[in-house]
GROMACS .gro file of C-alpha atoms in nm:
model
  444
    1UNK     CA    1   0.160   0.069  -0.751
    2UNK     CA    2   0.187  -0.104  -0.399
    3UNK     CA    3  -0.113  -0.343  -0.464
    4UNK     CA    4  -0.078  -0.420  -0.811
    5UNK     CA    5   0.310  -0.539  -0.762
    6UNK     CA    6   0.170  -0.774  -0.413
    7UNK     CA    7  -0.059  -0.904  -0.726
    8UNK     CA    8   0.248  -1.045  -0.874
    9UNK     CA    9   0.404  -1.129  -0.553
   10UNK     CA   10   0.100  -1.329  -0.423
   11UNK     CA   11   0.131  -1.525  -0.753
   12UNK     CA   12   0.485  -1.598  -0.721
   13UNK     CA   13   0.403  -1.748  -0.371
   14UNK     CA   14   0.122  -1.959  -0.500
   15UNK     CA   15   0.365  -2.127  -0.776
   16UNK     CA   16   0.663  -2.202  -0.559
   17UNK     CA   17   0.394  -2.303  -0.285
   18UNK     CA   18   0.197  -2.533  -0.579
   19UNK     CA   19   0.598  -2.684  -0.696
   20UNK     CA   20   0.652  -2.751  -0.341
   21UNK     CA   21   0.356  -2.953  -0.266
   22UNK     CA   22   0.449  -3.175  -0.587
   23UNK     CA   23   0.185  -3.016  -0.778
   24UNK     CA   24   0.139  -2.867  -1.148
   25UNK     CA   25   0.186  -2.550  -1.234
   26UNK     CA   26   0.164  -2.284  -1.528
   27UNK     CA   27   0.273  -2.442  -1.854
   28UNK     CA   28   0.215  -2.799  -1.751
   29UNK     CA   29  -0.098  -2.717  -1.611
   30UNK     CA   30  -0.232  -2.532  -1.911
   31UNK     CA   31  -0.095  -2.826  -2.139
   32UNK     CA   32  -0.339  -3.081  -1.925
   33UNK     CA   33  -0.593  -3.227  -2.136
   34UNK     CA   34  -0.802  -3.338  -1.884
   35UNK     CA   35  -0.889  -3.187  -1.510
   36UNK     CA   36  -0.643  -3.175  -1.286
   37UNK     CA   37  -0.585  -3.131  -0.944
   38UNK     CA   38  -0.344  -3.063  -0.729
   39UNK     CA   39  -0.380  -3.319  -0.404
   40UNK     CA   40  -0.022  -3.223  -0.260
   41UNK     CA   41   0.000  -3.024   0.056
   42UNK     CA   42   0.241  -2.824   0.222
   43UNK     CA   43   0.319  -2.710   0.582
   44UNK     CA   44   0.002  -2.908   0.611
   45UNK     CA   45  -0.235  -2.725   0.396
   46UNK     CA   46  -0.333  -2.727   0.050
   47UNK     CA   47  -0.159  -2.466  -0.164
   48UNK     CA   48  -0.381  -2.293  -0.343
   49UNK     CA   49  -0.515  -2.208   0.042
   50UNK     CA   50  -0.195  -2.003   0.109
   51UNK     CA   51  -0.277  -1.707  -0.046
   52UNK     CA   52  -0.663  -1.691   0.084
   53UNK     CA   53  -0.503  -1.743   0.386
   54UNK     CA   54  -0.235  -1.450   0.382
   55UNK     CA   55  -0.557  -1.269   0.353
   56UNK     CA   56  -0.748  -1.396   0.650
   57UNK     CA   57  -0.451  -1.362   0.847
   58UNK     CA   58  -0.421  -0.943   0.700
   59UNK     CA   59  -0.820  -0.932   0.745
   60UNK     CA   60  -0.829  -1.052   1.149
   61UNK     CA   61  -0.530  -0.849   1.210
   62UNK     CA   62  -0.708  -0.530   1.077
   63UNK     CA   63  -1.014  -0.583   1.221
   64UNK     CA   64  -0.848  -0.668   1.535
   65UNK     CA   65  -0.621  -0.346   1.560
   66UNK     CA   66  -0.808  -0.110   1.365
   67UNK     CA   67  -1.018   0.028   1.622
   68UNK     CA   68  -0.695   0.063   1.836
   69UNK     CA   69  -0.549   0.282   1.581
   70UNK     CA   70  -0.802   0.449   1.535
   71UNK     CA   71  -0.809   0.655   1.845
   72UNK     CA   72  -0.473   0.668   1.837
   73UNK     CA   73  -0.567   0.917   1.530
   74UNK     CA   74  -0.838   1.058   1.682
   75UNK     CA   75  -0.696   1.126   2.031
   76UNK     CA   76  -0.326   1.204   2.018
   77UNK     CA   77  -0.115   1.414   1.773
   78UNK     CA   78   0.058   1.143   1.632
   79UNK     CA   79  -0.119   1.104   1.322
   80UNK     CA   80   0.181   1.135   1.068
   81UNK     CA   81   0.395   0.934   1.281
   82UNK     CA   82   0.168   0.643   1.235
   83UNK     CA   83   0.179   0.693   0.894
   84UNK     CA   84   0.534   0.749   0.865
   85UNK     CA   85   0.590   0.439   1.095
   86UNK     CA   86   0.353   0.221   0.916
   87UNK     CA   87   0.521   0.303   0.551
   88UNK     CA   88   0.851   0.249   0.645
   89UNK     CA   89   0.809  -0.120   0.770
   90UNK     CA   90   0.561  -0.159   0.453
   91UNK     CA   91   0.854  -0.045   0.227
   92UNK     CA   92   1.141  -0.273   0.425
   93UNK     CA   93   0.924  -0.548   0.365
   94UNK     CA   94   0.852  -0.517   0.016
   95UNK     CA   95   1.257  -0.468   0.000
   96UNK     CA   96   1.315  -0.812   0.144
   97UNK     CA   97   1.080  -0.975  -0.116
   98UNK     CA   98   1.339  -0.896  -0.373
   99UNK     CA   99   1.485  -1.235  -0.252
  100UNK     CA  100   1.199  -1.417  -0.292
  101UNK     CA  101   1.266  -1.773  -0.420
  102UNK     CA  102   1.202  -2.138  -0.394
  103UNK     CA  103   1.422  -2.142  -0.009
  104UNK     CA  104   1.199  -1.897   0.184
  105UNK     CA  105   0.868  -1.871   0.022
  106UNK     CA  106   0.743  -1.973   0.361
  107UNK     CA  107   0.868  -1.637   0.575
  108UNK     CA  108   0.781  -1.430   0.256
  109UNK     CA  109   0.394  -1.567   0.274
  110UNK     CA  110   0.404  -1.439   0.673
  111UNK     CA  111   0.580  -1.118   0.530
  112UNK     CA  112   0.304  -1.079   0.302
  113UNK     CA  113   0.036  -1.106   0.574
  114UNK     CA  114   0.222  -0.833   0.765
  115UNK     CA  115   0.275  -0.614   0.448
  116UNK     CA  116  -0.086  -0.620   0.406
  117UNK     CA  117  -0.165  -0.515   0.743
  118UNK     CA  118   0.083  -0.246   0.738
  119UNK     CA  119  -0.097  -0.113   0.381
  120UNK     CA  120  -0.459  -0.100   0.569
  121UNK     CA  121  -0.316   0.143   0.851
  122UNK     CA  122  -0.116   0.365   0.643
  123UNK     CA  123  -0.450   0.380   0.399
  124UNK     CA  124  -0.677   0.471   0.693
  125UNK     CA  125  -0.412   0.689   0.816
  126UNK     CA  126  -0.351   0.914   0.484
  127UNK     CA  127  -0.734   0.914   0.486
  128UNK     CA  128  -0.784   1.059   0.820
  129UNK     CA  129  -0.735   1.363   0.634
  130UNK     CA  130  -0.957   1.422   0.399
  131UNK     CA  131  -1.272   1.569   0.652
  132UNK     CA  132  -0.964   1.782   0.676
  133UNK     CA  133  -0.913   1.838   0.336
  134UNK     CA  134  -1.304   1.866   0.249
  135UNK     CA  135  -1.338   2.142   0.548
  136UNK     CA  136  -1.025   2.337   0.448
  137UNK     CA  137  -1.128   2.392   0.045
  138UNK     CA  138  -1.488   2.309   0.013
  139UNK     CA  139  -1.678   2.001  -0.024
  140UNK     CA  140  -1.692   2.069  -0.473
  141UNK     CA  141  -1.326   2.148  -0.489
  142UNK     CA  142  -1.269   1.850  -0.269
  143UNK     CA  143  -1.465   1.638  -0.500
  144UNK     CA  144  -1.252   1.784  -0.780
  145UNK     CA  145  -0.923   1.676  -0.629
  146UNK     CA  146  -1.089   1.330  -0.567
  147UNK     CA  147  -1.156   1.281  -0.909
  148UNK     CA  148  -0.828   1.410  -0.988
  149UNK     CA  149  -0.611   1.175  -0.758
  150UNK     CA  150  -0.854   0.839  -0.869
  151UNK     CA  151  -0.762   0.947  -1.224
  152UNK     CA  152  -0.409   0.977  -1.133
  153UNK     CA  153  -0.370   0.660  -0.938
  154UNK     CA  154  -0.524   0.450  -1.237
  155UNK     CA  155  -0.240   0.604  -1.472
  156UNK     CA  156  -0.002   0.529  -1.225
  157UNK     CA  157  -0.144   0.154  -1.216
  158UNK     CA  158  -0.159   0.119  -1.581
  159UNK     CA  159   0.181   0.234  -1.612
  160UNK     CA  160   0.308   0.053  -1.411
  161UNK     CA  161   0.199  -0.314  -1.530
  162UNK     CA  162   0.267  -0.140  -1.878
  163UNK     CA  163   0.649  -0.151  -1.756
  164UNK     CA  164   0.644  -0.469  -1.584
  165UNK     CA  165   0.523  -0.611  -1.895
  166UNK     CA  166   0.745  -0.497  -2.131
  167UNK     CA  167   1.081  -0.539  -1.892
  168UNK     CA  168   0.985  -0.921  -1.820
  169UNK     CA  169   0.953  -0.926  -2.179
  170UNK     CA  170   1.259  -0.770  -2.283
  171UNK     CA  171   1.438  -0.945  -1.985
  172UNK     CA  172   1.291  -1.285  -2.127
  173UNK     CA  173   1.178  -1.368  -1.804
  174UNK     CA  174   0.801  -1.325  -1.871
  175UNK     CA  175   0.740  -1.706  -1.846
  176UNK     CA  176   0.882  -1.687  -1.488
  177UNK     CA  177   0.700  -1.614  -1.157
  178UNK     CA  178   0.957  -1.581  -0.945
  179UNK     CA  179   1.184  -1.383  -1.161
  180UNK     CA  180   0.908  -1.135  -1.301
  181UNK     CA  181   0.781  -1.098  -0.895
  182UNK     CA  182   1.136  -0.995  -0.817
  183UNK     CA  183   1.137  -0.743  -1.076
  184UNK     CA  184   0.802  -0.607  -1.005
  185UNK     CA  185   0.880  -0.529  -0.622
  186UNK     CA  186   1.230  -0.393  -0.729
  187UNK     CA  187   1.055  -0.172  -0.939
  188UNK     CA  188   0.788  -0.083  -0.647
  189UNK     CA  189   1.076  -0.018  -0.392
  190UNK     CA  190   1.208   0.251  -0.601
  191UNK     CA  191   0.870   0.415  -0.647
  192UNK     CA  192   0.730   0.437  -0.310
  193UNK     CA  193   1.041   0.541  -0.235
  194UNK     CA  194   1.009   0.848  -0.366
  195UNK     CA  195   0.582   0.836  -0.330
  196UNK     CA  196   0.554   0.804   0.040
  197UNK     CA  197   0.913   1.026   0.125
  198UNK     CA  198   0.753   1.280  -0.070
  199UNK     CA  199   0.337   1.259   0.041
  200UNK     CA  200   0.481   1.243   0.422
  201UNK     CA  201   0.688   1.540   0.383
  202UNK     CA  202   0.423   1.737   0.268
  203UNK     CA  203   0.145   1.627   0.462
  204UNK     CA  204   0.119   1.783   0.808
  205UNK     CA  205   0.134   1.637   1.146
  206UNK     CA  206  -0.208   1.730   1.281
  207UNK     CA  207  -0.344   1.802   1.691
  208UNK     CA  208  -0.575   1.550   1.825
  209UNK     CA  209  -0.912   1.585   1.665
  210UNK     CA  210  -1.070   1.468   1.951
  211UNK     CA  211  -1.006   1.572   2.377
  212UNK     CA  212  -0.932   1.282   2.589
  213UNK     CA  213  -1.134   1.323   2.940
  214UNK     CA  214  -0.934   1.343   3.216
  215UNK     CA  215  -0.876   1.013   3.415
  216UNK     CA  216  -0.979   0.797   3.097
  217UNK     CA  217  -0.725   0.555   2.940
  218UNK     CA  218  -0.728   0.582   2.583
  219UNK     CA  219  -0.804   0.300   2.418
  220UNK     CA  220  -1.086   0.160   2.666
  221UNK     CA  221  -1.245   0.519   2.631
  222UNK     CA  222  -1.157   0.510   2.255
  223UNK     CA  223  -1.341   0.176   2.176
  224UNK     CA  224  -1.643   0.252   2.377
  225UNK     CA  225  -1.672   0.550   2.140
  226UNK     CA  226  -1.696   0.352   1.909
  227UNK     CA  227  -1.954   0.137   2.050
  228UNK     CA  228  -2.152   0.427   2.100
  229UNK     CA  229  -2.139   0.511   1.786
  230UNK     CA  230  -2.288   0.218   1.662
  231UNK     CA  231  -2.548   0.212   1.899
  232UNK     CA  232  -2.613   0.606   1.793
  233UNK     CA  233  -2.643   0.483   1.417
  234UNK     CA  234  -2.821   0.190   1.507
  235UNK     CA  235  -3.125   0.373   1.712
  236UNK     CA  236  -3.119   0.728   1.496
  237UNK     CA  237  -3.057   0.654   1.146
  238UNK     CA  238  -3.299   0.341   1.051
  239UNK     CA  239  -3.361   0.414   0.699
  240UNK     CA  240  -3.018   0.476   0.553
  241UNK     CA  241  -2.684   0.525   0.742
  242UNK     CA  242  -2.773   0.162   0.925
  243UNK     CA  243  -2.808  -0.057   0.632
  244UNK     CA  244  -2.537   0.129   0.429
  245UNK     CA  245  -2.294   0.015   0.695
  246UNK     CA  246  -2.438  -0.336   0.659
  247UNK     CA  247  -2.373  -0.365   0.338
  248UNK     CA  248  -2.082  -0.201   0.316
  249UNK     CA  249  -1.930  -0.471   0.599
  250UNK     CA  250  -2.022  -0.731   0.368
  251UNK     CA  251  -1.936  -0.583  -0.044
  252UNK     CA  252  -1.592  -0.476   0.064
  253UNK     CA  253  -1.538  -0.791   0.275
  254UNK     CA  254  -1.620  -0.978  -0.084
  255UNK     CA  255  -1.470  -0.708  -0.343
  256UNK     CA  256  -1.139  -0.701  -0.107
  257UNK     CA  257  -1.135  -1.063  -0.136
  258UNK     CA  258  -1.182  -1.095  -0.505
  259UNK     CA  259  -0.813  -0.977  -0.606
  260UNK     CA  260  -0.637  -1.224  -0.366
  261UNK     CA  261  -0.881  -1.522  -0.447
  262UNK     CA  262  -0.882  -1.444  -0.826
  263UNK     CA  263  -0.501  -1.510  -0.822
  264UNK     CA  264  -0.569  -1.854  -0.702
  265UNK     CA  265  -0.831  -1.917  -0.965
  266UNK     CA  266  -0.686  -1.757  -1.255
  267UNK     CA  267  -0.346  -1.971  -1.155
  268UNK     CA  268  -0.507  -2.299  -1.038
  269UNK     CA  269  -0.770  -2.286  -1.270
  270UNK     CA  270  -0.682  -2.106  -1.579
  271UNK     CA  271  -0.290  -2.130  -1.579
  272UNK     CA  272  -0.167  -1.786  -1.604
  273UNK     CA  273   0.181  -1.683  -1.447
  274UNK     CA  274   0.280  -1.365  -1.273
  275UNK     CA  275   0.317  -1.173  -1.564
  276UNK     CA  276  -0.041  -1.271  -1.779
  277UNK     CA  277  -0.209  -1.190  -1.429
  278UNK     CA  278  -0.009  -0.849  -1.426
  279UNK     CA  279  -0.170  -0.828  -1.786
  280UNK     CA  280  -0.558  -0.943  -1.651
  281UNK     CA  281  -0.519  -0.663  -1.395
  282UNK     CA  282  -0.449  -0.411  -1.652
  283UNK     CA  283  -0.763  -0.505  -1.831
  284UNK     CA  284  -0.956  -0.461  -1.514
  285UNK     CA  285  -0.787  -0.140  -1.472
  286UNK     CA  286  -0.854  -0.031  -1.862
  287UNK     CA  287  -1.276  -0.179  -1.768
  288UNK     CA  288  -1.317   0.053  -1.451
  289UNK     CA  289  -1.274   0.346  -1.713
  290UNK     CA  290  -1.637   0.273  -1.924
  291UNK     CA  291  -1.737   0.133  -1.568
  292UNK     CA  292  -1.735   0.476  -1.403
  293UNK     CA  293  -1.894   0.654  -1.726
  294UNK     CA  294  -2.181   0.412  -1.673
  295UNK     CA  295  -2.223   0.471  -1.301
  296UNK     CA  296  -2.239   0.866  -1.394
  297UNK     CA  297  -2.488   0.801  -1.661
  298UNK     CA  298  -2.704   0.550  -1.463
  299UNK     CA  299  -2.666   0.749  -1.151
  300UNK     CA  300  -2.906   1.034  -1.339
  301UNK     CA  301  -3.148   0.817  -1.391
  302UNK     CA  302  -3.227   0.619  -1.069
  303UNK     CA  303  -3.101   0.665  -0.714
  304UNK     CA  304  -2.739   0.550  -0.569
  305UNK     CA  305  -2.902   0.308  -0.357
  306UNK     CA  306  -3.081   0.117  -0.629
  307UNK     CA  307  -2.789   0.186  -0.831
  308UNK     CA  308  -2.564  -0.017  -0.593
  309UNK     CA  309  -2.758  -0.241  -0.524
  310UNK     CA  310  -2.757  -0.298  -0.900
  311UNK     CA  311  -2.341  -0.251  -0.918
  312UNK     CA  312  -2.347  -0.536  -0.685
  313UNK     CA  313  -2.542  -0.788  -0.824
  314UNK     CA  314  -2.404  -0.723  -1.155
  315UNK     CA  315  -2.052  -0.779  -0.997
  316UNK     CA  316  -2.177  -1.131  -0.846
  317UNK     CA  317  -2.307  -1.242  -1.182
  318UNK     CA  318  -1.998  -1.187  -1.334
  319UNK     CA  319  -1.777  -1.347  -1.097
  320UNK     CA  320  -2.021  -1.680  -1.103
  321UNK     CA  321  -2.009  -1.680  -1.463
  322UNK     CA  322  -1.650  -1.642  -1.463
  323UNK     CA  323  -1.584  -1.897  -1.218
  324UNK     CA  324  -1.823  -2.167  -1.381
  325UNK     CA  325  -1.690  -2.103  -1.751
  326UNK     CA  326  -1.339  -2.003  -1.702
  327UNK     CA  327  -1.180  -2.365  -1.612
  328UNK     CA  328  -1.299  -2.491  -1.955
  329UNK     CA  329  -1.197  -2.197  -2.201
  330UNK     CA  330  -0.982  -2.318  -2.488
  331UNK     CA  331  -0.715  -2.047  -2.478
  332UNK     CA  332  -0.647  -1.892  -2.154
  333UNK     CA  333  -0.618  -1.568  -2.245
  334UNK     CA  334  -1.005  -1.581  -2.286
  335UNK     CA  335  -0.996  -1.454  -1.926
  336UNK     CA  336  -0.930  -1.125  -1.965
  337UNK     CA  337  -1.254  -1.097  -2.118
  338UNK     CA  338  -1.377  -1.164  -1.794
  339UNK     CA  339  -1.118  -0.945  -1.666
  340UNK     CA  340  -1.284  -0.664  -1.851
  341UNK     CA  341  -1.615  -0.715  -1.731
  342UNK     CA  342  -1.503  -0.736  -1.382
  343UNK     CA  343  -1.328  -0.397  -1.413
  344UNK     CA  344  -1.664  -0.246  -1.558
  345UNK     CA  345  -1.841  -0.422  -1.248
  346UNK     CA  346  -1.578  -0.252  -1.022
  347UNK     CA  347  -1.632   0.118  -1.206
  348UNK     CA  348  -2.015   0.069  -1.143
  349UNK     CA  349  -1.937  -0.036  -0.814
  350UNK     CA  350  -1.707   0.191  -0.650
  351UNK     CA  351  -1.762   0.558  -0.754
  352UNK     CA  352  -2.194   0.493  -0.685
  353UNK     CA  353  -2.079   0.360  -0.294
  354UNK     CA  354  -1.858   0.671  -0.272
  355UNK     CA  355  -2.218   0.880  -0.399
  356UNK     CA  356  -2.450   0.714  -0.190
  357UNK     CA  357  -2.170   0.754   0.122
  358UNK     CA  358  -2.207   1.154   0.023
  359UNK     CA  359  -2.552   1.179   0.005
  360UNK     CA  360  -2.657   0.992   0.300
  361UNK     CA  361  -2.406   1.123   0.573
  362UNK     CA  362  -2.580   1.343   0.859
  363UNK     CA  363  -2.451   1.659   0.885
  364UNK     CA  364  -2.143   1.809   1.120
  365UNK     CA  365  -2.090   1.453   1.198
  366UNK     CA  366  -1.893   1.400   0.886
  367UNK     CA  367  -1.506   1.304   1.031
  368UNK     CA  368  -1.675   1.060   1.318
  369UNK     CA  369  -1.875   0.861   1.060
  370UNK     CA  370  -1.586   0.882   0.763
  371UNK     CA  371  -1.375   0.689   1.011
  372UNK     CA  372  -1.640   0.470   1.132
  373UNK     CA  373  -1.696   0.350   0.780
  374UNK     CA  374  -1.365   0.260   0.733
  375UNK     CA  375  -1.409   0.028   1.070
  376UNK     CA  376  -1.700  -0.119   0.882
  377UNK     CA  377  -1.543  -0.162   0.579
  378UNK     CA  378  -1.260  -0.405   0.729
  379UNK     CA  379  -1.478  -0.584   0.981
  380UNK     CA  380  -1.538  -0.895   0.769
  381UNK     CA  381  -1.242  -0.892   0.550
  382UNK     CA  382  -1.097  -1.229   0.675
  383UNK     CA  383  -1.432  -1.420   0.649
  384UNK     CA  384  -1.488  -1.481   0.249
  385UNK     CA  385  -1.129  -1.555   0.227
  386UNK     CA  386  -1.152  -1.800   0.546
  387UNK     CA  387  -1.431  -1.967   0.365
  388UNK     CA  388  -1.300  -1.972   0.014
  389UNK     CA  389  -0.964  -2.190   0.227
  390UNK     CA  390  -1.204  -2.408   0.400
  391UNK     CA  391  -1.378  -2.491   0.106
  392UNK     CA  392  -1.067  -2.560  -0.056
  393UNK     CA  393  -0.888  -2.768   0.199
  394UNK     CA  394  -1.229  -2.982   0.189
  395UNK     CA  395  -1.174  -3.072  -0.185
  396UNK     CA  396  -1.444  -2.840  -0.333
  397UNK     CA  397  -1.331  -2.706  -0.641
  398UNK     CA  398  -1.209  -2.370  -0.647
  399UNK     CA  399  -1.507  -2.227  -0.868
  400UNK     CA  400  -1.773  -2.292  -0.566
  401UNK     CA  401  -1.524  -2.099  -0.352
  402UNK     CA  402  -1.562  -1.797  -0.627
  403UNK     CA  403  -1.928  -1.788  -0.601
  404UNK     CA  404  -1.919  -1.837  -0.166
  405UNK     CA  405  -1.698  -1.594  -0.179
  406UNK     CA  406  -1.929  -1.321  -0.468
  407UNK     CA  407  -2.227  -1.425  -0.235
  408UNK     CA  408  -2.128  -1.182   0.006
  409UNK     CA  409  -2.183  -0.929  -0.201
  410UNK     CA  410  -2.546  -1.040  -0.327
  411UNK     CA  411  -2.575  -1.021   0.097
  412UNK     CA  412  -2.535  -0.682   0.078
  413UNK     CA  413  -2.749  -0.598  -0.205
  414UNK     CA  414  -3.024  -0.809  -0.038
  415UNK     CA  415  -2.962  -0.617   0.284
  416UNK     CA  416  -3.049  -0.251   0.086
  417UNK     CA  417  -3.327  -0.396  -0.110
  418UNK     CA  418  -3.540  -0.511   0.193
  419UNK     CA  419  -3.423  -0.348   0.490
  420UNK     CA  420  -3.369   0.035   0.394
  421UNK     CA  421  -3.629   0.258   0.333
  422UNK     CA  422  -3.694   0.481   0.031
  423UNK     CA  423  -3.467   0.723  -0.115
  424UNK     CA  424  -3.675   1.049   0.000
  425UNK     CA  425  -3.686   0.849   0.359
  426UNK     CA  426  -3.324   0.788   0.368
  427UNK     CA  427  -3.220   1.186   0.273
  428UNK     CA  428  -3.478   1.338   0.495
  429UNK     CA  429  -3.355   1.088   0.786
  430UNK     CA  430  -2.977   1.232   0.709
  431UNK     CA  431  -3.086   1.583   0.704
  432UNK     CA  432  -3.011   1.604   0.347
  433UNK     CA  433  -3.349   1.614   0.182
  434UNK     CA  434  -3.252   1.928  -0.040
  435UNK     CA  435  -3.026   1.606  -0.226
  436UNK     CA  436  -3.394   1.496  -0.350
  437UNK     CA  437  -3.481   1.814  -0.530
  438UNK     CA  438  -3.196   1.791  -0.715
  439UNK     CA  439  -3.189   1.437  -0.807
  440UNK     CA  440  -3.584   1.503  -0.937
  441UNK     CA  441  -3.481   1.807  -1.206
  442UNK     CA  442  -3.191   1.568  -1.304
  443UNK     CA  443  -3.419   1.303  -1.397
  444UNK     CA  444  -3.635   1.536  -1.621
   0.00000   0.00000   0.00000
């Protein structure tokens, strides 16, 4: 609910940031019969860079503290508190964005870059406990609850753009950004409300999972754990683990970036207020559904890791072709065809990462790794945004910033094709060669 109503927020921001820089925007934009471009700047930058820059600024700042928090988690018992502590500023924020408007779209852009910061910790937080979770019920009921809460937070999506929709449009304030942005995080206050009071009362504060040795200070000791880690992963696991981390530094650094930088395309590009990019995001939500059919039924066929790599390379093709053909549609509501297609893209993408992930981690070093990943996973995330504003604050045309930006994930495909090994390699390397046996009576 959280990211799809900062959706709406980041494209209020980009319109009151594109009015104040003297520019175009939404219905005079999509009434243009020729090219336009916006060569206005604000606070010394281009607009359409703000919001790719809200998300370097959230990326450096995670990969930055991450590790910090991190053993935090993993050495003290003050798990829940940093969740608890985290949530609470998240929610305050998202309560002063209710005022949003034309006066102090400035302080609510730096809000937004600490909102998003502030979402990253309490996600890595809440999922410091599955391991937990996994341990406690068994690894196929755990998968089963999984499926269950993915399920459940895609209704929960759906429902509510569903909402927003139909209250902007009963409110008559679906043509406006800043009005249908104000509703949307009025709406979002009142449900996490209630989401995280409730998840944080029930989940439990936890002991350190981890014993600090005496006469260490934490974080020093914590980070060169994490170093060693590396190094372990680097030396031990050459075929799989290694190159999964690779890639996964460089598709989530990309697919992360796609729903910030898409809001600059579909609004500079396409012309769609807060409310049809609301509606594009329900379409991407409605593609993951067939998306994560396919994965299943592909998944029987050939290995994750070839399936990724596929996922991937499918998702780069369709965000090229979107960004080369989108700018010239005759009706802008053309783009949630695209919109579809990257949802199926996404619903290849993510459950076949989560599969390969499963199959390929080494055994009784499950929780170390987990968290690792999720280190991995954030490393990069300010880079294709940081490029996608350079690009744009050098007068290249926001479609080459789209495919910069989607070549990070052909990076990581290109990574698993020629630098892992085989799939037999890669299970018998993880200790979890038995995976192979299965895979081959599945195929026939």
């Amino acid at each position: 609910v959280a990211v799809m109503s900062n959706v709406v927020v980041n494209a209020a921001l980009l319109e009151l940031a594109t009015q104040a820089a003297g520019c175009k925007t939404g219905a005079e934009l999509e009434a243009e019969e020729e090219a336009y471009e916006c060569t206005g700047t604000v606070y010394g930058q281009n607009p359409l860079s703000l919001i790719s820059n809200i998300a370097v600024v959230t990326g450096l700042l995670g990969a930055f503290f991450m590790p910090i928090i991190g053993v935090i988690l993993d050495f003290t018992p003050y798990r829940k508190f940093v969740g608890i502590l985290f949530s609470v500023i998240f929610a305050i924020i998202q309560g002063v964005q209710i005022g949003i408007g034309e006066s102090n779209w400035f302080p609510m852009a730096i809000l937004q870059s600490i909102a998003g910061f502030c979402f990253t910790i309490m996600m890595m937080t809440s999922l410091a406990y599955l391991p937990e979770i996994c341990e406690k019920v068994g690894q196929q009921k755990h998968s089963v609850y999984v499926a269950r809460f993915t399920a459940k937070q895609f209704s929960a999506q759906a429902s509510f753009l569903i909402l927003l929709g139909a209250l902007s449009l009963a409110l008559g304030i679906a043509d406006n950004s800043v009005k249908t942005a104000r509703l949307s995080q009025a709406m979002n206050v009142a449900l996490i409300a209630i989401l995280f009071g409730t998840g944080w009362h029930y989940l439990p504060s936890r002991p350190a999972s981890r014993e600090l040795p005496q006469g260490k200070r934490l974080v020093i000791y914590g980070i060169r754990q994490n170093f060693r880690t590396a190094v372990s992963i680097h030396r031990e696991y050459k075929k799989g683990l290694r190159w999964y981390l690779l890639a996964t530094m460089f598709a989530q650094s990309s697919v992360t970036a796609l729903t910030t930088v898409s809001v600059v395309y579909l609004s500079s590009e396409v012309g769609l207020n807060a409310t049809d990019i609301s509606l594009f995001f329900f379409v991407v939500l409605v593609g993951t559904l067939p998306g994560s059919f396919f994965a299943k039924m592909i998944s029987k066929r050939i290995n994750p890791n070839t399936s990724w790599q596929m996922s991937m390379v499918a998702l780069f093709l369709v965000m090229v072709i979107g960004a080369f053909t989108l700018g010239n549609a005759p009706h802008k509501y053309l783009s949630l065809i695209w919109g579809f297609f990257v949802g199926l893209a996404l619903g290849w993408f993510y459950p076949t990462e989560n599969l390969f992930f499963s199959c390929i981690l080494p055994k009784g070093q499950e929780a170390e790794i987990a968290g690792f990943r999720m280190n991995c996973a954030m490393i990069l995330a300010w880079l294709p945004p940081l490029v996608f504003s350079i690009l744009i604050e050098n007068g290249v045309d926001a479609k080459w910033g789209m495919t910069f930006m989607g070549s990070f994930i052909l990076v990581a495909a290109l990574l698993l094709r020629f630098g892992a090994g085989n799939w037999e390699e890669i299970l018998i390397e993880s200790q979890r060669s038995g995976l192979a046996e299965h895979e081959a009576e599945a195929l026939q």
